[in-house]
Amino acid sequence: MKIMSGTVLLSAAAGTMVGSLCLWAQRGDPVVPFPDGYRRWAHVKSTVVGPGSAAFAGERGIHHFYANEKALNGYRSGAFPDGSVLVDDLLETKESAGITTEGPRRRLAVMVKDRQRFGEAGGWGFEVFKGDGREATLGTETKAACFACHKNGRDSVFSELRP
Amino acid sequence: MKIMSGTVLLSAAAGTMVGSLCLWAQRGDPVVPFPDGYRRWAHVKSTVVGPGSAAFAGERGIHHFYANEKALNGYRSGAFPDGSVLVDDLLETKESAGITTEGPRRRLAVMVKDRQRFGEAGGWGFEVFKGDGREATLGTETKAACFACHKNGRDSVFSELRP
């Protein structure tokens, strides 16, 4: 009976915790997870941001864009289906004797299409993971800034799939 | 009977043709085919060859390296199994306002591992397709030059798979 009381207490406590987490999740932004396995996805294209760019401080390095299977269909049709995931993998660059090679990862930016969860941002969720980390870093305002620019793209996407 | 004779003649002629083709194939280099579907393979890494490089004339542009599934195992183990295919996809680059973007394809170089067919070159067959073409362009001497340099790599491969 004592054990049962304990179990009831634990269940009650767990129930309160779950309730709080749900409330928090409702109040916070929907989560955009780290895109596991993206290094085996299709390589869309690459761009190098050099010292002559106005965006050098924030965007310097080599950007590799990757797309999962659903996003590949989006590039073809112009409308990205739910489940589409796009990655902008940004690496430091180093130059030696005229050859530019890749350095450590600066950050990984990701876009996930889910019209139900991210309806206010054209159906896209945005997130950034710094370095090789897997911890989400974007606040609500920064995510809004992502969309404020991306909404000018084709279904909020700027890149095009290189043949 | 006449028809049968005709058939026999045709068969004999076909036999001679097949024999000639086999003889030609034995005398010539084993064929390295165009790597269909490589744009969906894993992206290994990228390198940009700029004006400061001694190799600029021949190698200028952005090099994207791709590997099929078997070659991915080779990067992990250090020994590439038969059936491994590696691609060096070389594109022109153009720079504007400090941003370097991709231009047309300059050429596509491919390495295919098949120890039986390419035993004399460390098990690797080499080929180059110019522009967006699918016509093999390398002569026997150039293929030998490919291997003369590549044999200094790890199982004749210089690139490493970026995590």
CSV table of C-alpha atoms in Angstrom, one decimal:
chain,number,residue,atom,x,y,z
A,1,MET,CA,0.0,0.0,0.0
A,2,LYS,CA,2.9,2.3,0.8
A,3,ILE,CA,4.5,1.4,-2.5
A,4,MET,CA,1.2,2.1,-4.3
A,5,SER,CA,1.0,5.5,-2.7
A,6,GLY,CA,4.5,6.2,-3.8
A,7,THR,CA,3.6,5.1,-7.4
A,8,VAL,CA,0.5,7.3,-7.3
A,9,LEU,CA,2.6,10.2,-6.1
A,10,LEU,CA,5.2,9.6,-8.7
A,11,SER,CA,2.5,9.4,-11.4
A,12,ALA,CA,0.9,12.6,-10.2
A,13,ALA,CA,4.3,14.3,-10.2
A,14,ALA,CA,5.1,13.0,-13.7
A,15,GLY,CA,1.6,14.1,-14.9
A,16,THR,CA,2.3,17.6,-13.7
A,17,MET,CA,5.7,17.6,-15.4
A,18,VAL,CA,4.3,16.3,-18.7
A,19,GLY,CA,1.6,18.9,-18.4
A,20,SER,CA,4.1,21.7,-17.9
A,21,LEU,CA,6.2,20.5,-20.8
A,22,CYS,CA,3.2,20.4,-23.1
A,23,LEU,CA,2.3,23.9,-22.0
A,24,TRP,CA,5.9,25.0,-22.7
A,25,ALA,CA,5.9,23.4,-26.1
A,26,GLN,CA,2.6,25.1,-26.9
A,27,ARG,CA,4.0,28.4,-25.9
A,28,GLY,CA,7.4,27.9,-27.5
A,29,ASP,CA,8.3,27.4,-31.2
A,30,PRO,CA,7.8,24.0,-32.8
A,31,VAL,CA,11.1,22.1,-32.7
A,32,VAL,CA,13.2,21.7,-35.9
A,33,PRO,CA,15.5,18.6,-35.3
A,34,PHE,CA,19.1,18.2,-36.4
A,35,PRO,CA,19.0,16.6,-39.9
A,36,ASP,CA,20.6,13.3,-39.2
A,37,GLY,CA,22.0,11.6,-42.3
A,38,TYR,CA,22.1,14.7,-44.4
A,39,ARG,CA,25.7,14.0,-45.5
A,40,ARG,CA,24.3,11.1,-47.7
A,41,TRP,CA,21.6,13.3,-49.2
A,42,ALA,CA,21.8,14.9,-52.7
A,43,HIS,CA,24.2,17.8,-53.1
A,44,VAL,CA,22.3,20.7,-54.6
A,45,LYS,CA,25.0,23.2,-55.2
A,46,SER,CA,27.8,25.2,-53.5
A,47,THR,CA,28.7,28.8,-53.1
A,48,VAL,CA,31.8,30.5,-51.6
A,49,VAL,CA,31.4,33.8,-49.6
A,50,GLY,CA,34.7,35.6,-49.7
A,51,PRO,CA,36.2,38.8,-48.1
A,52,GLY,CA,34.7,41.0,-50.9
A,53,SER,CA,31.1,40.1,-49.8
A,54,ALA,CA,29.1,42.4,-47.5
A,55,ALA,CA,27.9,39.2,-45.8
A,56,PHE,CA,31.5,38.1,-45.1
A,57,ALA,CA,31.4,38.4,-41.3
A,58,GLY,CA,28.4,36.1,-40.9
A,59,GLU,CA,28.4,34.0,-44.0
A,60,ARG,CA,32.1,33.6,-44.9
A,61,GLY,CA,33.2,30.2,-46.1
A,62,ILE,CA,31.9,27.5,-48.4
A,63,HIS,CA,28.2,26.8,-48.3
A,64,HIS,CA,27.2,23.3,-49.4
A,65,PHE,CA,23.4,22.8,-49.9
A,66,TYR,CA,21.9,19.4,-49.5
A,67,ALA,CA,18.3,18.1,-50.0
A,68,ASN,CA,16.4,15.0,-48.9
A,69,GLU,CA,14.3,13.0,-51.4
A,70,LYS,CA,11.1,15.0,-50.8
A,71,ALA,CA,12.9,18.3,-51.3
A,72,LEU,CA,14.3,17.0,-54.6
A,73,ASN,CA,10.7,16.7,-55.8
A,74,GLY,CA,10.2,20.3,-54.6
A,75,TYR,CA,13.1,21.6,-56.7
A,76,ARG,CA,11.5,19.9,-59.7
A,77,SER,CA,7.9,21.0,-59.2
A,78,GLY,CA,8.5,24.3,-57.5
A,79,ALA,CA,6.3,23.4,-54.5
A,80,PHE,CA,8.1,21.6,-51.7
A,81,PRO,CA,6.0,18.9,-50.1
A,82,ASP,CA,5.7,18.4,-46.3
A,83,GLY,CA,8.7,16.5,-45.1
A,84,SER,CA,11.1,18.4,-47.4
A,85,VAL,CA,14.4,19.2,-45.6
A,86,LEU,CA,17.1,21.5,-46.9
A,87,VAL,CA,20.5,22.0,-45.4
A,88,ASP,CA,23.0,24.9,-45.8
A,89,ASP,CA,26.3,23.4,-44.4
A,90,LEU,CA,28.8,26.2,-43.9
A,91,LEU,CA,32.5,25.4,-43.6
A,92,GLU,CA,35.5,27.6,-43.0
A,93,THR,CA,37.8,27.8,-46.0
A,94,LYS,CA,41.6,28.0,-46.1
A,95,GLU,CA,43.7,29.0,-49.1
A,96,SER,CA,47.2,27.8,-49.9
A,97,ALA,CA,49.1,28.2,-53.2
A,98,GLY,CA,45.9,29.2,-54.9
A,99,ILE,CA,43.9,26.2,-53.8
A,100,THR,CA,40.9,26.7,-51.5
A,101,THR,CA,40.1,23.8,-49.2
A,102,GLU,CA,37.5,23.1,-46.6
A,103,GLY,CA,38.1,23.7,-42.9
A,104,PRO,CA,35.9,23.0,-39.8
A,105,ARG,CA,32.1,23.4,-39.9
A,106,ARG,CA,31.0,27.0,-38.9
A,107,ARG,CA,27.3,26.1,-38.6
A,108,LEU,CA,24.5,24.1,-40.2
A,109,ALA,CA,21.3,25.8,-41.1
A,110,VAL,CA,18.2,23.8,-41.9
A,111,MET,CA,14.7,24.4,-43.3
A,112,VAL,CA,11.9,21.8,-42.7
A,113,LYS,CA,8.6,21.9,-44.5
A,114,ASP,CA,5.6,21.2,-42.4
A,115,ARG,CA,2.6,23.3,-43.2
A,116,GLN,CA,0.7,22.3,-40.1
A,117,ARG,CA,3.5,23.2,-37.7
A,118,PHE,CA,5.0,26.1,-39.5
A,119,GLY,CA,2.0,27.6,-41.3
A,120,GLU,CA,2.9,31.2,-40.2
A,121,ALA,CA,6.2,31.0,-42.0
A,122,GLY,CA,5.1,29.7,-45.4
A,123,GLY,CA,5.1,26.2,-44.0
A,124,TRP,CA,8.8,26.3,-43.2
A,125,GLY,CA,10.6,25.8,-39.9
A,126,PHE,CA,14.1,27.3,-39.6
A,127,GLU,CA,16.9,26.3,-37.3
A,128,VAL,CA,20.7,26.7,-36.9
A,129,PHE,CA,23.2,24.4,-35.2
A,130,LYS,CA,26.6,26.0,-34.4
A,131,GLY,CA,29.9,24.2,-35.2
A,132,ASP,CA,29.4,20.5,-34.9
A,133,GLY,CA,26.8,21.0,-32.2
A,134,ARG,CA,23.3,19.6,-32.2
A,135,GLU,CA,21.7,22.2,-30.0
A,136,ALA,CA,19.1,24.5,-31.5
A,137,THR,CA,20.2,28.1,-31.3
A,138,LEU,CA,17.6,30.3,-33.0
A,139,GLY,CA,15.2,32.5,-31.0
A,140,THR,CA,11.7,33.3,-32.2
A,141,GLU,CA,12.7,36.7,-33.6
A,142,THR,CA,15.6,35.3,-35.6
A,143,LYS,CA,13.4,32.6,-37.1
A,144,ALA,CA,11.0,35.3,-38.2
A,145,ALA,CA,13.9,37.2,-39.8
A,146,CYS,CA,14.8,34.0,-41.7
A,147,PHE,CA,11.3,33.8,-43.2
A,148,ALA,CA,11.1,37.6,-43.8
A,149,CYS,CA,14.0,37.1,-46.3
A,150,HIS,CA,13.2,33.6,-47.5
A,151,LYS,CA,9.6,34.4,-48.5
A,152,ASN,CA,11.1,36.1,-51.5
A,153,GLY,CA,12.3,32.8,-52.9
A,154,ARG,CA,10.4,30.1,-54.8
A,155,ASP,CA,8.3,28.5,-52.1
A,156,SER,CA,10.7,30.3,-49.8
A,157,VAL,CA,13.7,28.6,-51.4
A,158,PHE,CA,16.5,30.5,-53.2
A,159,SER,CA,18.7,27.6,-54.3
A,160,GLU,CA,18.2,25.7,-57.6
A,161,LEU,CA,19.2,22.1,-58.1
A,162,ARG,CA,22.3,21.9,-60.3
A,163,PRO,CA,21.9,19.2,-63.0
B,1,MET,CA,17.2,-23.9,-98.2
B,2,LYS,CA,18.1,-20.6,-99.7
B,3,ILE,CA,16.8,-18.9,-96.6
B,4,MET,CA,18.8,-21.3,-94.4
B,5,SER,CA,21.9,-20.6,-96.4
B,6,GLY,CA,21.2,-16.9,-96.0
B,7,THR,CA,20.9,-17.4,-92.3
B,8,VAL,CA,24.2,-19.4,-92.2
B,9,LEU,CA,25.9,-16.6,-94.1
B,10,LEU,CA,24.5,-14.0,-91.8
B,11,SER,CA,25.6,-15.9,-88.8
B,12,ALA,CA,29.0,-16.4,-90.2
B,13,ALA,CA,29.3,-12.7,-91.0
B,14,ALA,CA,28.0,-11.8,-87.5
B,15,GLY,CA,30.5,-14.3,-86.0
B,16,THR,CA,33.3,-12.6,-87.8
B,17,MET,CA,32.1,-9.1,-86.7
B,18,VAL,CA,31.8,-10.2,-83.0
B,19,GLY,CA,35.3,-11.8,-83.3
B,20,SER,CA,36.7,-8.6,-84.6
B,21,LEU,CA,35.1,-6.5,-81.9
B,22,CYS,CA,36.5,-8.9,-79.3
B,23,LEU,CA,39.9,-8.6,-80.8
B,24,TRP,CA,39.6,-4.8,-80.8
B,25,ALA,CA,38.4,-4.8,-77.2
B,26,GLN,CA,41.3,-7.0,-76.2
B,27,ARG,CA,43.8,-4.6,-78.0
B,28,GLY,CA,42.2,-1.4,-76.7
B,29,ASP,CA,41.7,-0.1,-73.2
B,30,PRO,CA,38.9,-1.5,-71.1
B,31,VAL,CA,36.0,0.9,-71.2
B,32,VAL,CA,35.1,3.2,-68.2
B,33,PRO,CA,31.5,4.2,-68.6
B,34,PHE,CA,29.9,7.5,-67.8
B,35,PRO,CA,28.8,7.4,-64.1
B,36,ASP,CA,25.1,7.7,-64.5
B,37,GLY,CA,23.3,8.9,-61.4
B,38,TYR,CA,26.4,10.3,-59.7
B,39,ARG,CA,24.5,13.5,-58.8
B,40,ARG,CA,22.6,11.5,-56.2
B,41,TRP,CA,25.7,9.9,-54.7
B,42,ALA,CA,27.3,11.1,-51.5
B,43,HIS,CA,29.3,14.4,-51.7
B,44,VAL,CA,32.8,13.7,-50.5
B,45,LYS,CA,34.3,17.2,-50.4
B,46,SER,CA,35.0,20.2,-52.6
B,47,THR,CA,38.1,22.2,-53.6
B,48,VAL,CA,38.4,25.4,-55.5
B,49,VAL,CA,41.5,25.9,-57.8
B,50,GLY,CA,42.1,29.6,-58.3
B,51,PRO,CA,44.4,31.9,-60.4
B,52,GLY,CA,47.2,31.5,-57.8
B,53,SER,CA,47.5,27.8,-58.5
B,54,ALA,CA,50.2,26.3,-60.8
B,55,ALA,CA,47.4,24.0,-62.0
B,56,PHE,CA,45.1,26.8,-62.8
B,57,ALA,CA,45.0,26.4,-66.6
B,58,GLY,CA,43.9,22.8,-66.5
B,59,GLU,CA,42.2,22.5,-63.2
B,60,ARG,CA,40.6,25.9,-62.6
B,61,GLY,CA,37.2,26.0,-61.0
B,62,ILE,CA,35.3,24.2,-58.3
B,63,HIS,CA,35.9,20.5,-57.9
B,64,HIS,CA,33.1,18.5,-56.3
B,65,PHE,CA,34.0,14.9,-55.4
B,66,TYR,CA,31.2,12.2,-55.3
B,67,ALA,CA,31.3,8.5,-54.3
B,68,ASN,CA,29.0,5.6,-54.8
B,69,GLU,CA,28.1,3.3,-51.9
B,70,LYS,CA,30.9,0.9,-52.5
B,71,ALA,CA,33.5,3.7,-52.6
B,72,LEU,CA,32.1,5.1,-49.3
B,73,ASN,CA,33.1,1.8,-47.7
B,74,GLY,CA,36.6,2.3,-49.3
B,75,TYR,CA,37.0,5.7,-47.6
B,76,ARG,CA,36.2,4.0,-44.3
B,77,SER,CA,38.4,1.0,-44.6
B,78,GLY,CA,41.2,2.4,-46.8
B,79,ALA,CA,40.7,-0.4,-49.4
B,80,PHE,CA,38.2,0.4,-52.2
B,81,PRO,CA,36.3,-2.7,-53.2
B,82,ASP,CA,35.6,-3.6,-56.9
B,83,GLY,CA,32.6,-1.6,-58.1
B,84,SER,CA,33.8,1.6,-56.3
B,85,VAL,CA,33.3,4.7,-58.4
B,86,LEU,CA,34.6,8.1,-57.7
B,87,VAL,CA,33.8,11.3,-59.6
B,88,ASP,CA,35.7,14.6,-59.8
B,89,ASP,CA,33.0,17.0,-61.2
B,90,LEU,CA,34.8,20.2,-62.3
B,91,LEU,CA,32.7,23.4,-62.9
B,92,GLU,CA,33.7,26.9,-64.0
B,93,THR,CA,33.3,29.5,-61.2
B,94,LYS,CA,32.2,33.1,-61.5
B,95,GLU,CA,32.7,35.8,-58.9
B,96,SER,CA,30.5,38.8,-58.2
B,97,ALA,CA,30.5,41.1,-55.2
B,98,GLY,CA,32.7,38.6,-53.3
B,99,ILE,CA,30.5,35.6,-53.9
B,100,THR,CA,31.8,32.7,-56.0
B,101,THR,CA,29.1,30.7,-57.7
B,102,GLU,CA,29.1,27.7,-60.0
B,103,GLY,CA,29.2,28.0,-63.8
B,104,PRO,CA,29.0,25.3,-66.6
B,105,ARG,CA,30.7,22.0,-66.2
B,106,ARG,CA,34.3,21.9,-67.5
B,107,ARG,CA,34.7,18.2,-67.4
B,108,LEU,CA,33.9,15.1,-65.3
B,109,ALA,CA,36.7,12.8,-64.3
B,110,VAL,CA,35.9,9.3,-63.0
B,111,MET,CA,37.8,6.4,-61.4
B,112,VAL,CA,36.3,2.9,-61.4
B,113,LYS,CA,37.7,0.0,-59.3
B,114,ASP,CA,37.8,-3.3,-61.1
B,115,ARG,CA,41.0,-5.3,-60.2
B,116,GLN,CA,40.4,-7.8,-63.0
B,117,ARG,CA,40.0,-5.3,-65.8
B,118,PHE,CA,42.4,-2.6,-64.5
B,119,GLY,CA,45.0,-4.7,-62.7
B,120,GLU,CA,47.9,-2.9,-64.3
B,121,ALA,CA,46.8,0.5,-62.8
B,122,GLY,CA,46.3,-0.6,-59.2
B,123,GLY,CA,42.8,-1.9,-60.1
B,124,TRP,CA,41.6,1.5,-61.2
B,125,GLY,CA,40.2,2.6,-64.6
B,126,PHE,CA,40.4,6.3,-65.4
B,127,GLU,CA,38.3,8.4,-67.8
B,128,VAL,CA,37.4,12.0,-68.6
B,129,PHE,CA,34.2,13.3,-70.2
B,130,LYS,CA,34.4,16.9,-71.4
B,131,GLY,CA,31.8,19.5,-70.7
B,132,ASP,CA,28.4,17.8,-70.5
B,133,GLY,CA,29.5,15.2,-73.0
B,134,ARG,CA,29.4,11.4,-72.5
B,135,GLU,CA,32.2,10.5,-74.9
B,136,ALA,CA,35.3,9.0,-73.4
B,137,THR,CA,38.3,11.2,-74.2
B,138,LEU,CA,41.4,9.7,-72.6
B,139,GLY,CA,44.1,7.9,-74.6
B,140,THR,CA,46.2,5.1,-73.2
B,141,GLU,CA,49.2,7.4,-72.3
B,142,THR,CA,47.0,9.9,-70.5
B,143,LYS,CA,45.4,7.1,-68.4
B,144,ALA,CA,48.9,5.9,-67.5
B,145,ALA,CA,49.7,9.4,-66.4
B,146,CYS,CA,46.6,9.4,-64.2
B,147,PHE,CA,47.8,6.3,-62.4
B,148,ALA,CA,51.4,7.5,-62.2
B,149,CYS,CA,50.3,10.3,-60.0
B,150,HIS,CA,47.3,8.6,-58.2
B,151,LYS,CA,49.4,5.6,-57.1
B,152,ASN,CA,50.8,7.9,-54.5
B,153,GLY,CA,47.4,8.1,-52.8
B,154,ARG,CA,45.7,5.7,-50.3
B,155,ASP,CA,44.7,2.8,-52.6
B,156,SER,CA,45.3,5.4,-55.4
B,157,VAL,CA,42.8,7.9,-53.9
B,158,PHE,CA,43.8,11.3,-52.6
B,159,SER,CA,40.5,12.7,-51.3
B,160,GLU,CA,39.1,11.9,-47.8
B,161,LEU,CA,35.5,11.8,-46.9
B,162,ARG,CA,34.4,14.9,-44.9
B,163,PRO,CA,32.3,14.0,-41.9
